[in-house]
mmCIF file of C-alpha atoms and ligand atoms in Angstrom:
data_model
loop_
_atom_site.group_PDB
_atom_site.id
_atom_site.type_symbol
_atom_site.label_atom_id
_atom_site.label_comp_id
_atom_site.label_asym_id
_atom_site.label_seq_id
_atom_site.Cartn_x
_atom_site.Cartn_y
_atom_site.Cartn_z
ATOM 1 C CA MET A 1 26.021 106.586 27.175
ATOM 2 C CA SER A 2 25.482 103.953 24.512
ATOM 3 C CA ALA A 3 28.504 101.945 23.392
ATOM 4 C CA ILE A 4 27.112 102.061 19.845
ATOM 5 C CA LYS A 5 28.226 104.969 17.661
ATOM 6 C CA ALA A 6 26.056 106.452 14.902
ATOM 7 C CA GLU A 7 27.527 108.080 11.810
ATOM 8 C CA ILE A 8 26.413 109.867 8.683
ATOM 9 C CA LYS A 9 27.386 107.161 6.222
ATOM 10 C CA GLY A 10 25.944 108.580 3.015
ATOM 11 C CA ILE A 11 24.582 111.856 1.736
ATOM 12 C CA GLY A 12 22.724 113.059 -1.359
ATOM 13 C CA ILE A 13 20.751 116.013 -2.660
ATOM 14 C CA ASN A 14 18.294 116.938 -5.371
ATOM 15 C CA ILE A 15 17.693 120.476 -6.590
ATOM 16 C CA PRO A 16 14.787 121.072 -9.004
ATOM 17 C CA GLN A 17 16.013 122.383 -12.366
ATOM 18 C CA ARG A 18 13.773 125.434 -12.731
ATOM 19 C CA VAL A 19 15.508 128.610 -11.465
ATOM 20 C CA LEU A 20 13.629 131.697 -10.279
ATOM 21 C CA THR A 21 15.953 134.704 -10.012
ATOM 22 C CA ASN A 22 15.359 137.956 -8.149
ATOM 23 C CA LYS A 23 15.032 139.607 -11.559
ATOM 24 C CA ASP A 24 12.228 137.162 -12.409
ATOM 25 C CA LEU A 25 10.440 138.148 -9.161
ATOM 26 C CA GLU A 26 10.738 141.845 -10.073
ATOM 27 C CA LYS A 27 8.444 141.118 -13.034
ATOM 28 C CA PHE A 28 5.398 140.324 -10.895
ATOM 29 C CA LEU A 29 6.176 141.646 -7.400
ATOM 30 C CA ASP A 30 6.881 145.117 -6.016
ATOM 31 C CA THR A 31 10.452 144.171 -5.086
ATOM 32 C CA SER A 32 14.000 144.492 -6.382
ATOM 33 C CA ASP A 33 17.116 142.388 -6.731
ATOM 34 C CA GLU A 34 18.875 145.009 -4.602
ATOM 35 C CA TRP A 35 16.342 144.730 -1.718
ATOM 36 C CA ILE A 36 16.343 140.929 -1.718
ATOM 37 C CA THR A 37 20.140 140.667 -1.945
ATOM 38 C CA THR A 38 20.919 143.151 0.808
ATOM 39 C CA ARG A 39 18.142 142.005 3.185
ATOM 40 C CA THR A 40 18.496 138.242 2.712
ATOM 41 C CA GLY A 41 21.595 137.311 0.654
ATOM 42 C CA ILE A 42 19.380 135.389 -1.780
ATOM 43 C CA LYS A 43 19.991 135.772 -5.537
ATOM 44 C CA GLU A 44 17.933 132.871 -6.849
ATOM 45 C CA ARG A 45 15.949 129.820 -5.773
ATOM 46 C CA HIS A 46 14.832 126.601 -7.481
ATOM 47 C CA ILE A 47 11.191 125.731 -8.025
ATOM 48 C CA ALA A 48 9.741 122.238 -8.477
ATOM 49 C CA GLU A 49 7.334 121.473 -11.304
ATOM 50 C CA GLU A 50 3.663 121.725 -10.322
ATOM 51 C CA TRP A 51 3.196 117.956 -10.537
ATOM 52 C CA GLU A 52 6.215 117.251 -8.320
ATOM 53 C CA LYS A 53 5.462 116.326 -4.747
ATOM 54 C CA ALA A 54 7.870 116.247 -1.808
ATOM 55 C CA SER A 55 8.469 112.500 -2.303
ATOM 56 C CA ASP A 56 9.381 113.106 -5.988
ATOM 57 C CA VAL A 57 11.904 115.788 -5.029
ATOM 58 C CA ALA A 58 13.215 113.536 -2.231
ATOM 59 C CA LEU A 59 13.690 110.428 -4.385
ATOM 60 C CA PRO A 60 16.955 111.279 -6.247
ATOM 61 C CA ALA A 61 18.479 112.683 -3.018
ATOM 62 C CA ALA A 62 17.601 109.501 -1.115
ATOM 63 C CA LYS A 63 18.926 107.262 -3.908
ATOM 64 C CA GLU A 64 22.234 109.153 -3.941
ATOM 65 C CA ALA A 65 22.590 109.000 -0.137
ATOM 66 C CA ILE A 66 21.952 105.238 -0.073
ATOM 67 C CA GLU A 67 24.398 104.627 -2.916
ATOM 68 C CA ASN A 68 26.963 106.930 -1.313
ATOM 69 C CA ALA A 69 26.672 104.879 1.879
ATOM 70 C CA GLY A 70 27.500 101.750 -0.119
ATOM 71 C CA LEU A 71 24.043 100.331 0.636
ATOM 72 C CA THR A 72 20.892 99.429 -1.278
ATOM 73 C CA PRO A 73 17.266 100.295 -0.424
ATOM 74 C CA ARG A 74 16.956 96.766 0.987
ATOM 75 C CA ASP A 75 19.358 97.747 3.801
ATOM 76 C CA ILE A 76 17.223 100.660 5.041
ATOM 77 C CA ASP A 77 15.394 99.845 8.276
ATOM 78 C CA ALA A 78 13.586 103.169 8.751
ATOM 79 C CA VAL A 79 12.675 106.159 6.572
ATOM 80 C CA ILE A 80 12.122 109.552 8.206
ATOM 81 C CA VAL A 81 11.026 112.516 6.090
ATOM 82 C CA ALA A 82 11.108 116.020 7.551
ATOM 83 C CA THR A 83 8.753 118.217 5.566
ATOM 84 C CA SER A 84 6.215 121.008 5.938
ATOM 85 C CA THR A 85 4.918 120.323 2.440
ATOM 86 C CA PRO A 86 3.937 116.626 2.564
ATOM 87 C CA ASP A 87 2.474 114.799 -0.432
ATOM 88 C CA MET A 88 -0.739 114.291 1.544
ATOM 89 C CA THR A 89 -1.983 114.741 5.125
ATOM 90 C CA PHE A 90 -1.654 110.957 5.201
ATOM 91 C CA PRO A 91 -0.148 108.562 4.202
ATOM 92 C CA SER A 92 3.193 110.019 5.170
ATOM 93 C CA THR A 93 5.615 111.264 2.527
ATOM 94 C CA ALA A 94 8.034 108.715 4.021
ATOM 95 C CA CYS A 95 5.674 105.865 3.039
ATOM 96 C CA PHE A 96 5.516 107.157 -0.548
ATOM 97 C CA LEU A 97 9.291 107.603 -0.638
ATOM 98 C CA ALA A 98 10.023 104.149 0.795
ATOM 99 C CA ASP A 99 7.755 102.613 -1.845
ATOM 100 C CA LYS A 100 9.377 104.592 -4.687
ATOM 101 C CA LEU A 101 12.814 103.532 -3.433
ATOM 102 C CA GLY A 102 11.808 99.887 -3.101
ATOM 103 C CA CYS A 103 12.671 99.610 0.604
ATOM 104 C CA PRO A 104 11.071 96.393 1.869
ATOM 105 C CA LYS A 105 8.632 97.425 4.600
ATOM 106 C CA PRO A 106 10.718 99.832 6.703
ATOM 107 C CA MET A 107 9.308 101.871 9.574
ATOM 108 C CA ALA A 108 8.327 105.108 7.809
ATOM 109 C CA PHE A 109 7.004 108.406 9.120
ATOM 110 C CA ASP A 110 7.145 112.185 8.649
ATOM 111 C CA ILE A 111 8.256 114.851 11.093
ATOM 112 C CA SER A 112 6.632 118.252 11.298
ATOM 113 C CA ALA A 113 9.212 120.601 12.807
ATOM 114 C CA ALA A 114 9.418 123.143 9.956
ATOM 115 C CA CYS A 115 12.970 124.322 9.222
ATOM 116 C CA SER A 116 14.341 122.353 12.215
ATOM 117 C CA GLY A 117 12.873 119.120 10.819
ATOM 118 C CA PHE A 118 16.106 117.680 9.474
ATOM 119 C CA ILE A 119 18.021 118.010 12.741
ATOM 120 C CA TYR A 120 15.030 116.681 14.676
ATOM 121 C CA GLY A 121 15.105 113.699 12.272
ATOM 122 C CA LEU A 122 18.828 113.226 12.682
ATOM 123 C CA THR A 123 18.366 113.186 16.460
ATOM 124 C CA ILE A 124 15.679 110.500 16.201
ATOM 125 C CA ALA A 125 17.823 108.432 13.795
ATOM 126 C CA ASN A 126 20.791 108.742 16.157
ATOM 127 C CA SER A 127 18.679 107.382 19.029
ATOM 128 C CA PHE A 128 17.307 104.521 16.910
ATOM 129 C CA VAL A 129 20.821 103.433 15.920
ATOM 130 C CA LYS A 130 22.310 103.916 19.396
ATOM 131 C CA SER A 131 19.511 101.897 21.010
ATOM 132 C CA GLY A 132 20.347 98.981 18.727
ATOM 133 C CA GLN A 133 16.846 99.083 17.198
ATOM 134 C CA PHE A 134 18.015 99.822 13.642
ATOM 135 C CA GLU A 135 21.285 99.739 11.707
ATOM 136 C CA ASN A 136 20.532 102.070 8.798
ATOM 137 C CA VAL A 137 18.086 104.961 8.971
ATOM 138 C CA LEU A 138 17.356 107.247 6.013
ATOM 139 C CA VAL A 139 16.663 110.852 7.041
ATOM 140 C CA VAL A 140 15.407 113.231 4.347
ATOM 141 C CA GLY A 141 14.535 116.922 4.359
ATOM 142 C CA ALA A 142 12.296 117.529 1.336
ATOM 143 C CA GLU A 143 10.281 120.645 0.550
ATOM 144 C CA VAL A 144 8.097 122.135 -2.160
ATOM 145 C CA PHE A 145 7.470 125.468 -0.448
ATOM 146 C CA SER A 146 6.621 127.001 -3.840
ATOM 147 C CA GLN A 147 3.263 125.209 -3.413
ATOM 148 C CA ILE A 148 2.380 126.955 -0.110
ATOM 149 C CA ILE A 149 3.761 130.403 -0.972
ATOM 150 C CA ASP A 150 1.377 133.292 -1.562
ATOM 151 C CA TRP A 151 3.027 134.588 -4.736
ATOM 152 C CA ASN A 152 1.404 137.992 -4.164
ATOM 153 C CA ASP A 153 3.085 138.416 -0.760
ATOM 154 C CA ARG A 154 6.500 139.970 -1.364
ATOM 155 C CA SER A 155 7.570 139.519 2.253
ATOM 156 C CA THR A 156 7.586 135.706 1.924
ATOM 157 C CA ALA A 157 7.680 134.946 -1.828
ATOM 158 C CA VAL A 158 11.282 136.132 -2.130
ATOM 159 C CA ILE A 159 12.565 133.982 0.745
ATOM 160 C CA PHE A 160 11.756 130.325 0.103
ATOM 161 C CA GLY A 161 12.818 127.681 -2.432
ATOM 162 C CA ASP A 162 12.395 123.964 -3.153
ATOM 163 C CA GLY A 163 14.842 121.070 -2.786
ATOM 164 C CA ALA A 164 15.800 117.942 -0.901
ATOM 165 C CA GLY A 165 18.748 116.558 1.014
ATOM 166 C CA ALA A 166 19.164 113.087 2.491
ATOM 167 C CA VAL A 167 21.533 111.200 4.763
ATOM 168 C CA VAL A 168 21.870 107.600 5.855
ATOM 169 C CA VAL A 169 22.611 107.287 9.569
ATOM 170 C CA SER A 170 24.281 103.964 10.349
ATOM 171 C CA LYS A 171 25.997 102.074 13.101
ATOM 172 C CA SER A 172 29.603 103.252 13.093
ATOM 173 C CA ASP A 173 32.602 100.966 13.424
ATOM 174 C CA GLY A 174 35.140 103.792 13.571
ATOM 175 C CA GLU A 175 35.450 107.109 15.386
ATOM 176 C CA SER A 176 32.580 108.906 13.574
ATOM 177 C CA ASP A 177 29.646 109.665 15.853
ATOM 178 C CA ILE A 178 26.759 112.011 16.542
ATOM 179 C CA LEU A 179 28.015 113.422 19.829
ATOM 180 C CA SER A 180 25.233 115.651 21.129
ATOM 181 C CA ALA A 181 21.813 116.979 20.187
ATOM 182 C CA VAL A 182 19.883 119.812 21.825
ATOM 183 C CA MET A 183 16.343 120.080 20.438
ATOM 184 C CA LYS A 184 13.823 122.661 21.673
ATOM 185 C CA SER A 185 10.425 124.223 20.921
ATOM 186 C CA ASP A 186 8.174 127.029 22.131
ATOM 187 C CA GLY A 187 4.625 126.892 20.787
ATOM 188 C CA SER A 188 3.727 130.265 22.298
ATOM 189 C CA HIS A 189 5.469 131.938 19.340
ATOM 190 C CA TRP A 190 3.538 129.956 16.717
ATOM 191 C CA GLY A 191 2.225 133.157 15.130
ATOM 192 C CA SER A 192 5.694 134.221 13.940
ATOM 193 C CA LEU A 193 5.679 131.661 11.146
ATOM 194 C CA TYR A 194 2.802 129.345 10.267
ATOM 195 C CA CYS A 195 0.690 127.774 7.543
ATOM 196 C CA PRO A 196 -2.921 126.770 8.303
ATOM 197 C CA VAL A 197 -4.067 123.502 6.652
ATOM 198 C CA GLY A 198 -4.952 124.146 3.012
ATOM 199 C CA GLU A 199 -3.833 127.769 3.162
ATOM 200 C CA LYS A 200 -0.653 129.730 2.448
ATOM 201 C CA LEU A 201 2.405 130.442 4.611
ATOM 202 C CA ARG A 202 2.416 133.549 6.825
ATOM 203 C CA MET A 203 5.431 135.097 8.568
ATOM 204 C CA ARG A 204 6.322 137.987 10.854
ATOM 205 C CA GLY A 205 9.867 138.462 9.604
ATOM 206 C CA ARG A 206 11.364 140.805 12.209
ATOM 207 C CA GLU A 207 10.137 138.737 15.149
ATOM 208 C CA THR A 208 11.514 135.537 13.601
ATOM 209 C CA PHE A 209 14.854 137.200 12.884
ATOM 210 C CA LYS A 210 15.646 138.089 16.485
ATOM 211 C CA LEU A 211 14.427 134.799 17.981
ATOM 212 C CA ALA A 212 16.417 132.809 15.410
ATOM 213 C CA ILE A 213 19.809 134.211 16.359
ATOM 214 C CA LYS A 214 19.306 133.950 20.109
ATOM 215 C CA SER A 215 17.939 130.398 20.053
ATOM 216 C CA MET A 216 20.553 128.972 17.680
ATOM 217 C CA GLU A 217 23.355 130.510 19.728
ATOM 218 C CA MET A 218 22.022 129.077 22.999
ATOM 219 C CA ALA A 219 21.403 125.593 21.555
ATOM 220 C CA SER A 220 24.824 125.556 19.885
ATOM 221 C CA ASN A 221 26.669 126.451 23.090
ATOM 222 C CA LYS A 222 24.755 123.765 24.964
ATOM 223 C CA ALA A 223 25.437 121.125 22.288
ATOM 224 C CA LEU A 224 29.147 121.982 22.362
ATOM 225 C CA GLN A 225 29.172 121.697 26.131
ATOM 226 C CA GLN A 226 27.407 118.319 26.030
ATOM 227 C CA ALA A 227 29.929 117.067 23.452
ATOM 228 C CA GLY A 228 32.795 118.249 25.675
ATOM 229 C CA LEU A 229 34.134 120.518 22.925
ATOM 230 C CA GLN A 230 35.007 124.191 22.476
ATOM 231 C CA ILE A 231 33.938 126.259 19.491
ATOM 232 C CA GLU A 232 37.603 126.242 18.351
ATOM 233 C CA ASP A 233 37.367 122.457 17.895
ATOM 234 C CA ILE A 234 34.640 122.841 15.258
ATOM 235 C CA LYS A 235 35.820 122.733 11.634
ATOM 236 C CA ILE A 236 32.674 124.322 10.234
ATOM 237 C CA ILE A 237 29.158 125.306 11.291
ATOM 238 C CA ILE A 238 26.355 124.361 8.924
ATOM 239 C CA PRO A 239 23.446 126.605 9.908
ATOM 240 C CA HIS A 240 19.936 126.534 8.487
ATOM 241 C CA GLN A 241 19.958 128.827 5.466
ATOM 242 C CA ALA A 242 17.241 131.354 6.327
ATOM 243 C CA ASN A 243 18.934 134.717 5.818
ATOM 244 C CA ILE A 244 22.608 135.654 5.358
ATOM 245 C CA ARG A 245 22.182 138.390 7.973
ATOM 246 C CA ILE A 246 21.009 135.788 10.520
ATOM 247 C CA ILE A 247 23.986 133.577 9.635
ATOM 248 C CA ASN A 248 26.473 136.464 9.916
ATOM 249 C CA ALA A 249 24.964 137.663 13.206
ATOM 250 C CA LEU A 250 25.257 134.135 14.614
ATOM 251 C CA ALA A 251 28.912 133.986 13.522
ATOM 252 C CA GLU A 252 29.547 137.323 15.203
ATOM 253 C CA ARG A 253 27.882 136.336 18.483
ATOM 254 C CA MET A 254 29.814 133.063 18.559
ATOM 255 C CA GLU A 255 33.021 134.967 17.671
ATOM 256 C CA LEU A 256 33.600 132.878 14.568
ATOM 257 C CA PRO A 257 35.259 134.013 11.345
ATOM 258 C CA GLU A 258 32.737 134.012 8.492
ATOM 259 C CA ASP A 259 34.659 131.308 6.604
ATOM 260 C CA LYS A 260 33.912 128.877 9.446
ATOM 261 C CA VAL A 261 30.180 129.302 8.861
ATOM 262 C CA TYR A 262 28.932 127.724 5.644
ATOM 263 C CA SER A 263 26.397 129.426 3.414
ATOM 264 C CA ASN A 264 24.886 128.693 0.016
ATOM 265 C CA ILE A 265 21.695 130.713 0.514
ATOM 266 C CA HIS A 266 22.420 132.880 -2.552
ATOM 267 C CA LYS A 267 21.678 129.871 -4.792
ATOM 268 C CA TYR A 268 18.690 128.258 -3.097
ATOM 269 C CA GLY A 269 16.960 130.662 -0.687
ATOM 270 C CA ASN A 270 15.410 129.055 2.382
ATOM 271 C CA THR A 271 14.613 125.418 1.557
ATOM 272 C CA SER A 272 13.360 124.781 5.111
ATOM 273 C CA ALA A 273 14.025 121.194 6.267
ATOM 274 C CA ALA A 274 16.175 120.573 3.174
ATOM 275 C CA SER A 275 18.593 123.438 3.776
ATOM 276 C CA ILE A 276 21.023 121.778 6.218
ATOM 277 C CA PRO A 277 21.546 118.516 4.279
ATOM 278 C CA ILE A 278 21.944 120.492 1.017
ATOM 279 C CA ALA A 279 24.508 122.797 2.664
ATOM 280 C CA PHE A 280 26.265 119.840 4.315
ATOM 281 C CA TYR A 281 26.543 118.066 0.968
ATOM 282 C CA GLU A 282 27.930 121.102 -0.827
ATOM 283 C CA ALA A 283 30.441 121.890 1.944
ATOM 284 C CA TRP A 284 31.611 118.266 1.747
ATOM 285 C CA LYS A 285 31.847 118.351 -2.072
ATOM 286 C CA GLU A 286 33.846 121.611 -1.828
ATOM 287 C CA GLY A 287 36.331 119.892 0.479
ATOM 288 C CA LYS A 288 35.353 121.959 3.517
ATOM 289 C CA ILE A 289 34.399 118.834 5.493
ATOM 290 C CA SER A 290 36.660 115.791 5.816
ATOM 291 C CA LYS A 291 36.435 112.535 7.711
ATOM 292 C CA GLY A 292 37.184 113.097 11.389
ATOM 293 C CA ASP A 293 36.142 116.785 11.464
ATOM 294 C CA TYR A 294 33.869 118.082 14.213
ATOM 295 C CA ILE A 295 30.792 119.735 12.661
ATOM 296 C CA LEU A 296 28.074 121.829 14.284
ATOM 297 C CA LEU A 297 24.592 121.890 12.739
ATOM 298 C CA THR A 298 22.033 124.412 13.928
ATOM 299 C CA ALA A 299 18.511 125.257 12.813
ATOM 300 C CA PHE A 300 15.498 127.336 13.641
ATOM 301 C CA GLY A 301 11.957 127.326 12.303
ATOM 302 C CA GLY A 302 8.205 127.550 12.707
ATOM 303 C CA GLY A 303 6.755 126.135 15.891
ATOM 304 C CA LEU A 304 8.857 127.680 17.096
ATOM 305 C CA THR A 305 11.429 124.898 16.943
ATOM 306 C CA TRP A 306 15.194 125.026 17.116
ATOM 307 C CA GLY A 307 18.226 122.955 17.967
ATOM 308 C CA SER A 308 21.881 122.087 17.416
ATOM 309 C CA ILE A 309 23.843 118.913 16.800
ATOM 310 C CA VAL A 310 27.574 118.289 17.212
ATOM 311 C CA LEU A 311 29.006 115.366 15.272
ATOM 312 C CA LYS A 312 32.314 113.853 14.327
ATOM 313 C CA PHE A 313 32.130 113.174 10.597
HETATM 314 N N1 COA B 401 10.827 143.820 -1.505
HETATM 315 C C1 COA B 401 10.846 145.131 -1.202
HETATM 316 N N2 COA B 401 10.425 145.597 -0.024
HETATM 317 C C2 COA B 401 9.986 144.728 0.887
HETATM 318 C C3 COA B 401 9.948 143.345 0.620
HETATM 319 C C4 COA B 401 10.389 142.903 -0.637
HETATM 320 N N3 COA B 401 10.413 141.606 -0.969
HETATM 321 N N4 COA B 401 9.461 142.702 1.717
HETATM 322 C C5 COA B 401 9.201 143.657 2.637
HETATM 323 N N5 COA B 401 9.511 144.872 2.131
HETATM 324 C C6 COA B 401 9.395 146.183 2.775
HETATM 325 C C7 COA B 401 8.394 146.206 3.898
HETATM 326 O O1 COA B 401 7.106 146.384 3.402
HETATM 327 C C8 COA B 401 8.877 147.355 4.721
HETATM 328 O O2 COA B 401 8.444 148.553 4.107
HETATM 329 P P1 COA B 401 7.986 149.813 5.010
HETATM 330 O O3 COA B 401 9.220 150.193 5.794
HETATM 331 O O4 COA B 401 7.562 150.792 3.986
HETATM 332 O O5 COA B 401 6.890 149.301 5.876
HETATM 333 C C9 COA B 401 10.399 147.306 4.558
HETATM 334 O O6 COA B 401 10.634 146.511 3.387
HETATM 335 C C10 COA B 401 11.120 146.687 5.725
HETATM 336 O O7 COA B 401 10.445 145.501 6.081
HETATM 337 P P2 COA B 401 10.924 144.600 7.251
HETATM 338 O O8 COA B 401 10.064 143.377 7.331
HETATM 339 O O9 COA B 401 11.094 145.404 8.487
HETATM 340 O O10 COA B 401 12.387 144.212 6.707
HETATM 341 P P3 COA B 401 13.530 143.422 7.396
HETATM 342 O O11 COA B 401 14.786 144.153 7.346
HETATM 343 O O12 COA B 401 13.104 142.826 8.721
HETATM 344 O O13 COA B 401 13.701 142.177 6.391
HETATM 345 C C11 COA B 401 13.101 139.875 6.220
HETATM 346 C C12 COA B 401 12.612 141.312 6.149
HETATM 347 C C13 COA B 401 11.918 138.953 6.009
HETATM 348 C C14 COA B 401 14.123 139.654 5.120
HETATM 349 C C15 COA B 401 13.779 139.622 7.596
HETATM 350 O O14 COA B 401 12.961 140.110 8.624
HETATM 351 C C16 COA B 401 14.048 138.173 7.844
HETATM 352 O O15 COA B 401 14.811 137.550 7.145
HETATM 353 N N6 COA B 401 13.454 137.618 8.890
HETATM 354 C C17 COA B 401 13.636 136.227 9.197
HETATM 355 C C18 COA B 401 12.695 135.454 8.378
HETATM 356 C C19 COA B 401 13.076 134.021 8.324
HETATM 357 O O16 COA B 401 14.224 133.704 8.222
HETATM 358 N N7 COA B 401 12.096 133.145 8.375
HETATM 359 C C20 COA B 401 12.296 131.765 8.280
HETATM 360 C C21 COA B 401 12.858 131.242 9.538
HETATM 361 S S1 COA B 401 13.109 129.558 9.370
#
């Protein structure tokens, strides 16, 4: 194990202003607030402006995270953006973001791991810092799913939303550390959730539902084991915000009271790679996370991809 510790030193978010409620969706889709609320827990989601790209939505979140870390863009050695809705096929959204931030020539690249993208990114940042390669790595989950949604498809249009969340992962001088990371994929299930290049997102909801719970539970137990901790040691679980029924089922299988599992899905829907950093930020702002707490992050998404991280904040 590396003697270097890696901590989340700063965190920031950006939520587009425009709100799309379930009632708004009722106006152009054969759906209802009642169906969406009971099946998903979602009441509203935020939608970026048409001109806004992932790097635009990411920028205020990244600025806040860097400032919150007590750093400036000049201190950032690497920029990693997890997104399924990049500005372009190339250059990477990370290159655009680094330029907008004014980071002087950092390593910059995107990760394509759908809704697991942020925790994949955090795992990579952790390894960069622990290897001694970099001191400060910016990891951003940024999505404009509204731009790949088929707004005539009620089975997906009600689920997703836009937003961004960012963290700075830095060399830690104290006790804070990213303790374990279990990242997995299984491409044989690609057809459950996918988006061909230049086309719209497609999903087989039921299939995804069952696989999500099982995979997140298995990865979480393994990450706990690798960190040498029990579930009782964890202050709060921050799961990917895909569906409140998935989150509640995970809590039940892991024998956790619901108040130990954070959710803000009612406000934002599924913001894919942005959902964990947004939830982390809000849990922290609400005083549910304090310095020294053990936190479990877990996500699941297209690929299929999934994974869990245990960290000491
Ligand atoms: N409004 C009203 N009815 C809808 C609807 C909507 N927005 N979307 C689907 N329906 C209908 C279906 O057409 C179906 O009707 P039928 O019985 O007449 O055929 C019925 O509701 C049930 O559909 P089903 O897909 O079986 O519902 P469900 O209970 O599985 O819930 C999801 C659908 C999508 C909410 C649920 O499967 C889910 O959340 N899956 C996980 C998806 C996910 O999280 N993906 C991202 C992972 S990162």
